[in-house]
Coordinates of C-alpha atoms and ligand atoms in Angstrom, one line a residue:
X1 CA -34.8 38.7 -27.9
X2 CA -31.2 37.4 -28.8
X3 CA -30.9 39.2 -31.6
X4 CA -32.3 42.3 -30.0
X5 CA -29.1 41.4 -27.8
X6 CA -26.6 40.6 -30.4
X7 CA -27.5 44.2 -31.7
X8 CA -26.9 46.1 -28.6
X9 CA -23.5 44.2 -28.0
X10 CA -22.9 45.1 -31.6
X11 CA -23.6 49.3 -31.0
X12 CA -21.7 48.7 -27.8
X13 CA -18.0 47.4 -29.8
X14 CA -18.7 49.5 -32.4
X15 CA -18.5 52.5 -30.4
X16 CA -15.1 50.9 -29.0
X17 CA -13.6 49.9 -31.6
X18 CA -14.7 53.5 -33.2
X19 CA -12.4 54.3 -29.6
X20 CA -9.5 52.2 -30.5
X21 CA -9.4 53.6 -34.1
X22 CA -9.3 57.0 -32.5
X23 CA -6.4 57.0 -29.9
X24 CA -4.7 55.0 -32.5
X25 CA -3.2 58.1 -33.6
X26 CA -2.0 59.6 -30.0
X27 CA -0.2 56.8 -28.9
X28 CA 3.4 55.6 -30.1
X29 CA 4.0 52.3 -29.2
X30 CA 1.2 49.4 -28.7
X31 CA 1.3 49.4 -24.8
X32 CA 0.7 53.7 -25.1
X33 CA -2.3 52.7 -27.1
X34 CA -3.6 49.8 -24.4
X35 CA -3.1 52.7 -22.4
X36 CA -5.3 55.3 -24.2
X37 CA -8.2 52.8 -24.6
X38 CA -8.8 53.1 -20.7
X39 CA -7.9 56.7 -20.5
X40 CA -8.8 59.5 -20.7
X41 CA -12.4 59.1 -20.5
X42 CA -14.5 59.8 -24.0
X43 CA -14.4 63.7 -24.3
X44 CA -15.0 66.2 -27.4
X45 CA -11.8 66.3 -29.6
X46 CA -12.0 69.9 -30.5
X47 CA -12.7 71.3 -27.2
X48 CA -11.9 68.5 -24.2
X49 CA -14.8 68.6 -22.4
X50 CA -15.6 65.2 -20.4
X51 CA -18.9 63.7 -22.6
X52 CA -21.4 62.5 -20.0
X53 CA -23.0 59.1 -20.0
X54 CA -26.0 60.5 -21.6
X55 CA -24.1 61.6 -24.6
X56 CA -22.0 58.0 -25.2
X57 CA -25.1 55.7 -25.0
X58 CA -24.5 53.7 -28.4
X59 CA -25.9 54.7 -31.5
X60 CA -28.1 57.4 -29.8
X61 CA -26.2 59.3 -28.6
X62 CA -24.7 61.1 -32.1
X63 CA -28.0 61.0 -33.2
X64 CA -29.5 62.5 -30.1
X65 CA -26.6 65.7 -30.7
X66 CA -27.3 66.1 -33.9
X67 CA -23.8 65.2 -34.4
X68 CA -23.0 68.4 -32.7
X69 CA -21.1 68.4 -29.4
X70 CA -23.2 70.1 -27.0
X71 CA -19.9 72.2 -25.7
X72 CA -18.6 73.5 -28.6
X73 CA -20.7 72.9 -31.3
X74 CA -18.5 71.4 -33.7
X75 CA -19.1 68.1 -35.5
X76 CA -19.0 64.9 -34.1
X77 CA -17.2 62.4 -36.5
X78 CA -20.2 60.6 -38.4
X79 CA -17.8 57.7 -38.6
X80 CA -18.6 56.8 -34.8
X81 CA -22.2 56.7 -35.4
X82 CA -21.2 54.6 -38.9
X83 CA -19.1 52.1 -37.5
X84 CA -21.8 51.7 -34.5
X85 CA -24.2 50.7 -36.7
X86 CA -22.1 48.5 -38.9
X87 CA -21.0 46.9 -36.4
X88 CA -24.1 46.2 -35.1
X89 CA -25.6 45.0 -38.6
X90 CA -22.8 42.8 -39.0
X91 CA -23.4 40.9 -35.8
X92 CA -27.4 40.7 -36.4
X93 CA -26.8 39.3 -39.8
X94 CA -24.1 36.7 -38.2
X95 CA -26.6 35.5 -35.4
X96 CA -29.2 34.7 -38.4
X97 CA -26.8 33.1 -40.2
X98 CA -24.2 30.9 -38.0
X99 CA -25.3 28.7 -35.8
X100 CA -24.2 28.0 -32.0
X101 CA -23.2 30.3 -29.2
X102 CA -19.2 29.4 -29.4
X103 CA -19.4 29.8 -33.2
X104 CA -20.8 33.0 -32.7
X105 CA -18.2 34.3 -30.7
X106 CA -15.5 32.7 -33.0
X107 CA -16.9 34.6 -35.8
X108 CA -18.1 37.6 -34.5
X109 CA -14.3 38.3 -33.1
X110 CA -13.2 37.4 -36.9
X111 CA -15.9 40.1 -37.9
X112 CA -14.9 43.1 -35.3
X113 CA -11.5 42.4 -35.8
X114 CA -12.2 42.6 -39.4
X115 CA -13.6 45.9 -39.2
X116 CA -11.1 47.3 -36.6
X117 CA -8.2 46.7 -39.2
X118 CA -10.0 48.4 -42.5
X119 CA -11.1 51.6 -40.1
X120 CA -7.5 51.8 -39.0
X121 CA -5.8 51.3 -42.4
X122 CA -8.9 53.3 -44.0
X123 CA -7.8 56.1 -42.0
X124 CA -3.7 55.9 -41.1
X125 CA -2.7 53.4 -43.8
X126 CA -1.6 50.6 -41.6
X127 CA -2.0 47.7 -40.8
X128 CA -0.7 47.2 -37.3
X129 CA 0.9 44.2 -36.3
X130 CA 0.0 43.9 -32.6
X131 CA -4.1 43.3 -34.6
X132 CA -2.9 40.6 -37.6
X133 CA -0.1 38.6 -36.2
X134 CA -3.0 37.4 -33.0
X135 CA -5.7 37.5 -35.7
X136 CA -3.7 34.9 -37.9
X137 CA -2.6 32.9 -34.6
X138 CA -6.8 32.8 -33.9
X139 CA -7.4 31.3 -37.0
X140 CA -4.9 28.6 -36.5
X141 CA -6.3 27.7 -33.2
X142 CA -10.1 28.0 -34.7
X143 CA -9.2 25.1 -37.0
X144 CA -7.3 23.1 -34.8
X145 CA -10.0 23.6 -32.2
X146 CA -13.0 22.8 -34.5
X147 CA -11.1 20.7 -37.3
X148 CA -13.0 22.9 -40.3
X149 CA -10.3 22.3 -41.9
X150 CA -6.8 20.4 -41.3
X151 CA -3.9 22.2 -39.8
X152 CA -1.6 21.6 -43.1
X153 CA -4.2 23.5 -44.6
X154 CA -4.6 26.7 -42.5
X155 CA -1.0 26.4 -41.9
X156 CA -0.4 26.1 -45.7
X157 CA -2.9 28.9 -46.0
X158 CA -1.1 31.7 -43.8
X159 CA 2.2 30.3 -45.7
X160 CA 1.1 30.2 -49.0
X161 CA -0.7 34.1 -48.4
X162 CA 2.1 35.6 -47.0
X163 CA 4.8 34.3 -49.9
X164 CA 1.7 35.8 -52.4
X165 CA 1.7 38.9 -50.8
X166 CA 5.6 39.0 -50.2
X167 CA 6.1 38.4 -53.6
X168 CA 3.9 40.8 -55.1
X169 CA 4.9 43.4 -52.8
X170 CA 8.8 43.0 -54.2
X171 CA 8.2 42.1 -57.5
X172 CA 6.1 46.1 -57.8
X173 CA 9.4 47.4 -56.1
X174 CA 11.7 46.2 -57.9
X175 CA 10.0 46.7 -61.3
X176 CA 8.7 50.5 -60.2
X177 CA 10.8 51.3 -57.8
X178 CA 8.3 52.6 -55.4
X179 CA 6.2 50.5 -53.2
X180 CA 2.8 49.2 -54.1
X181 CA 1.6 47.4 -51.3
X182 CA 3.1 47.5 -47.4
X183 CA 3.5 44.2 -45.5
X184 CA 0.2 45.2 -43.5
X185 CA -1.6 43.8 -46.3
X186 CA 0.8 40.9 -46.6
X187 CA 0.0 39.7 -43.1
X188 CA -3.7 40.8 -43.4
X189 CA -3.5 37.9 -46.3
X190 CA -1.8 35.2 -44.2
X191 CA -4.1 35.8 -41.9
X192 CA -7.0 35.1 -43.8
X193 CA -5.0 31.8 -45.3
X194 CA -4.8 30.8 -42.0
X195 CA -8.6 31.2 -41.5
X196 CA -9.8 30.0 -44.6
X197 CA -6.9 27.6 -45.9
X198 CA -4.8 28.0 -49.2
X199 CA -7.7 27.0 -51.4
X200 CA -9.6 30.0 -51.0
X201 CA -6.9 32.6 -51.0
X202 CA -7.2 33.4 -54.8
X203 CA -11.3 33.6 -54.7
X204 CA -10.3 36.2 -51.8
X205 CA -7.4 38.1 -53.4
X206 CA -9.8 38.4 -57.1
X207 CA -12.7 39.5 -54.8
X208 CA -11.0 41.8 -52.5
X209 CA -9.2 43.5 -56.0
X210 CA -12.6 43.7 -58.1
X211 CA -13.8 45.6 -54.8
X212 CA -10.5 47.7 -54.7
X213 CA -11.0 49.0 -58.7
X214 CA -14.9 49.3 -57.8
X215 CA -14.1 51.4 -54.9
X216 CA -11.5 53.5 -56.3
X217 CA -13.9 54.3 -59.1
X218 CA -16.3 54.8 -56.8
X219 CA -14.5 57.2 -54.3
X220 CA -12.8 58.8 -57.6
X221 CA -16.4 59.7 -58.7
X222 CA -17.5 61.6 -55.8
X223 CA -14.0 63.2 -54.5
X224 CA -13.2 66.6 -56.6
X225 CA -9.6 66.1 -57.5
X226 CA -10.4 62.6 -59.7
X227 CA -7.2 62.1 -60.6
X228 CA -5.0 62.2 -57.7
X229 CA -7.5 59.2 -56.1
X230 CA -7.1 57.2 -59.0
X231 CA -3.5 57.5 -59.1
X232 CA -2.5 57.8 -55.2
X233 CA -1.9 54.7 -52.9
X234 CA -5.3 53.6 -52.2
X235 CA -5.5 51.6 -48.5
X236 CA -6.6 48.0 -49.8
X237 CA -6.7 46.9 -46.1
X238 CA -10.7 47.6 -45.8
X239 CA -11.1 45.6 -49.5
X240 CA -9.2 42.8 -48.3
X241 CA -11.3 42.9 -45.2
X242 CA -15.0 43.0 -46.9
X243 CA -13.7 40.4 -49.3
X244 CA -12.7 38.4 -45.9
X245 CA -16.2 39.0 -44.7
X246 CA -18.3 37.7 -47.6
X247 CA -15.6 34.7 -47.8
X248 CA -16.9 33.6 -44.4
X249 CA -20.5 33.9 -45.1
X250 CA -20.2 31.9 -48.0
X251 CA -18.1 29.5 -46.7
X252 CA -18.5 28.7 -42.8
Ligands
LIG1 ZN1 -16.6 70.2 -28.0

């Protein structure tokens, strides 16, 4: 039954955070975007007409569509459904896995917010503060609250991955002249120091980059114009964040 639950709640943020990564793009300061999340009410992007409840049950609903909106007949993003059902997976696998309610909840806002960052930077290329500096702060307060590990060493953690990050970031711009990596990522990275302490932060960084080549290979393989993926700015966002993910599972 709980996990029937867990599933549900999972469609059900999903199809928010699918929202959130949506009006992302029409607002222009963080409070515009607060304000977007409550309105206007879910409608068609190509043609503005009002969905009805029936067509934003969870999960269903794209399906149910065809991912065609009824109106107009153009296509529903397939990265609602997606993201839906991620989400949802996500959660299921993390109430079979971690025990106790509040531990749950600890780590199933670690996972969403997770997932919320990569869809963003997947499709904007940022990493928007207003998400990592709190998520960073939560991990600080996890530990103190639970003592998994010290405060020196989630403290040292979000120190010790932001100077990584900071430092890798100018050291590409100042050797190429361009820059390789935006201090998104760098606070994406102190933020997982903070959850998972300094020790961990080069398993995450060698696992999140391993992901990042297989990836690029990956998306490189299927996309026409090869050469242009390998060689453009790639998000690494959504790497660092499946690489935060697995860390977890491994580890809490
Ligand atoms: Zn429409």
């Amino acid at each position: 039954m709980s996990v029937l639950l867990f599933g549900l709640v999972g469609m059900l943020l999903g199809s928010f955070l699918a929202l959130a990564t949506e009006r992302y793009s029409l607002a222009n300061n963080y409070r515009e975007w607060l304000r977007y999340l409550l309105s206007p009410a879910s409608h068609c992007a190509h043609c503005l007409h009002q969905l009805r409840w029936r067509e934003l049950i969870p999960g269903i609903s794209w399906l149910l569509l065809r991912g065609k909106c009824r109106y107009c007949s153009q296509p529903l993003p397939f990265t609602l459904l997606l993201l839906e059902y991620i989400s949802s997976l996500l959660l299921v696998v993390q109430y079979w896995l971690i025990a106790g309610l509040e531990m749950q909840l600890w780590m199933g806002s670690y996972t969403l917010m997770l997932l919320l960052l990569a869809d963003i930077d997947r499709r904007y290329g940022v990493l928007p503060d207003i998400l990592t500096l709190p998520f960073l702060w939560a991990g600080l307060i996890f530990h103190s609250l639970h003592n998994q590990l010290t405060a020196v060493d989630a403290i040292a953690g979000a120190t010790v991955g932001y100077l990584a990050f900071a430092f890798l970031a100018e050291g590409w711009q100042i050797v190429r002249g361009s820059s390789g990596m935006g201090y998104g990522d760098v606070k994406l990275f102190a933020a997982l120091g903070a959850w998972h302490g300094w020790a961990l932060l080069p398993e995450i960084a060698l696992l999140a980059a391993g992901l990042g080549i297989a990836g690029t290979l990956a998306i490189s393989f299927f996309h026409k114009a090869k050469r242009n993926v390998m060689f453009s700015r790639q998000p690494f966002g959504p790497y660092l964040a499946v690489a935060g993910w697995i860390i977890m599972f491994i580890k809490f």
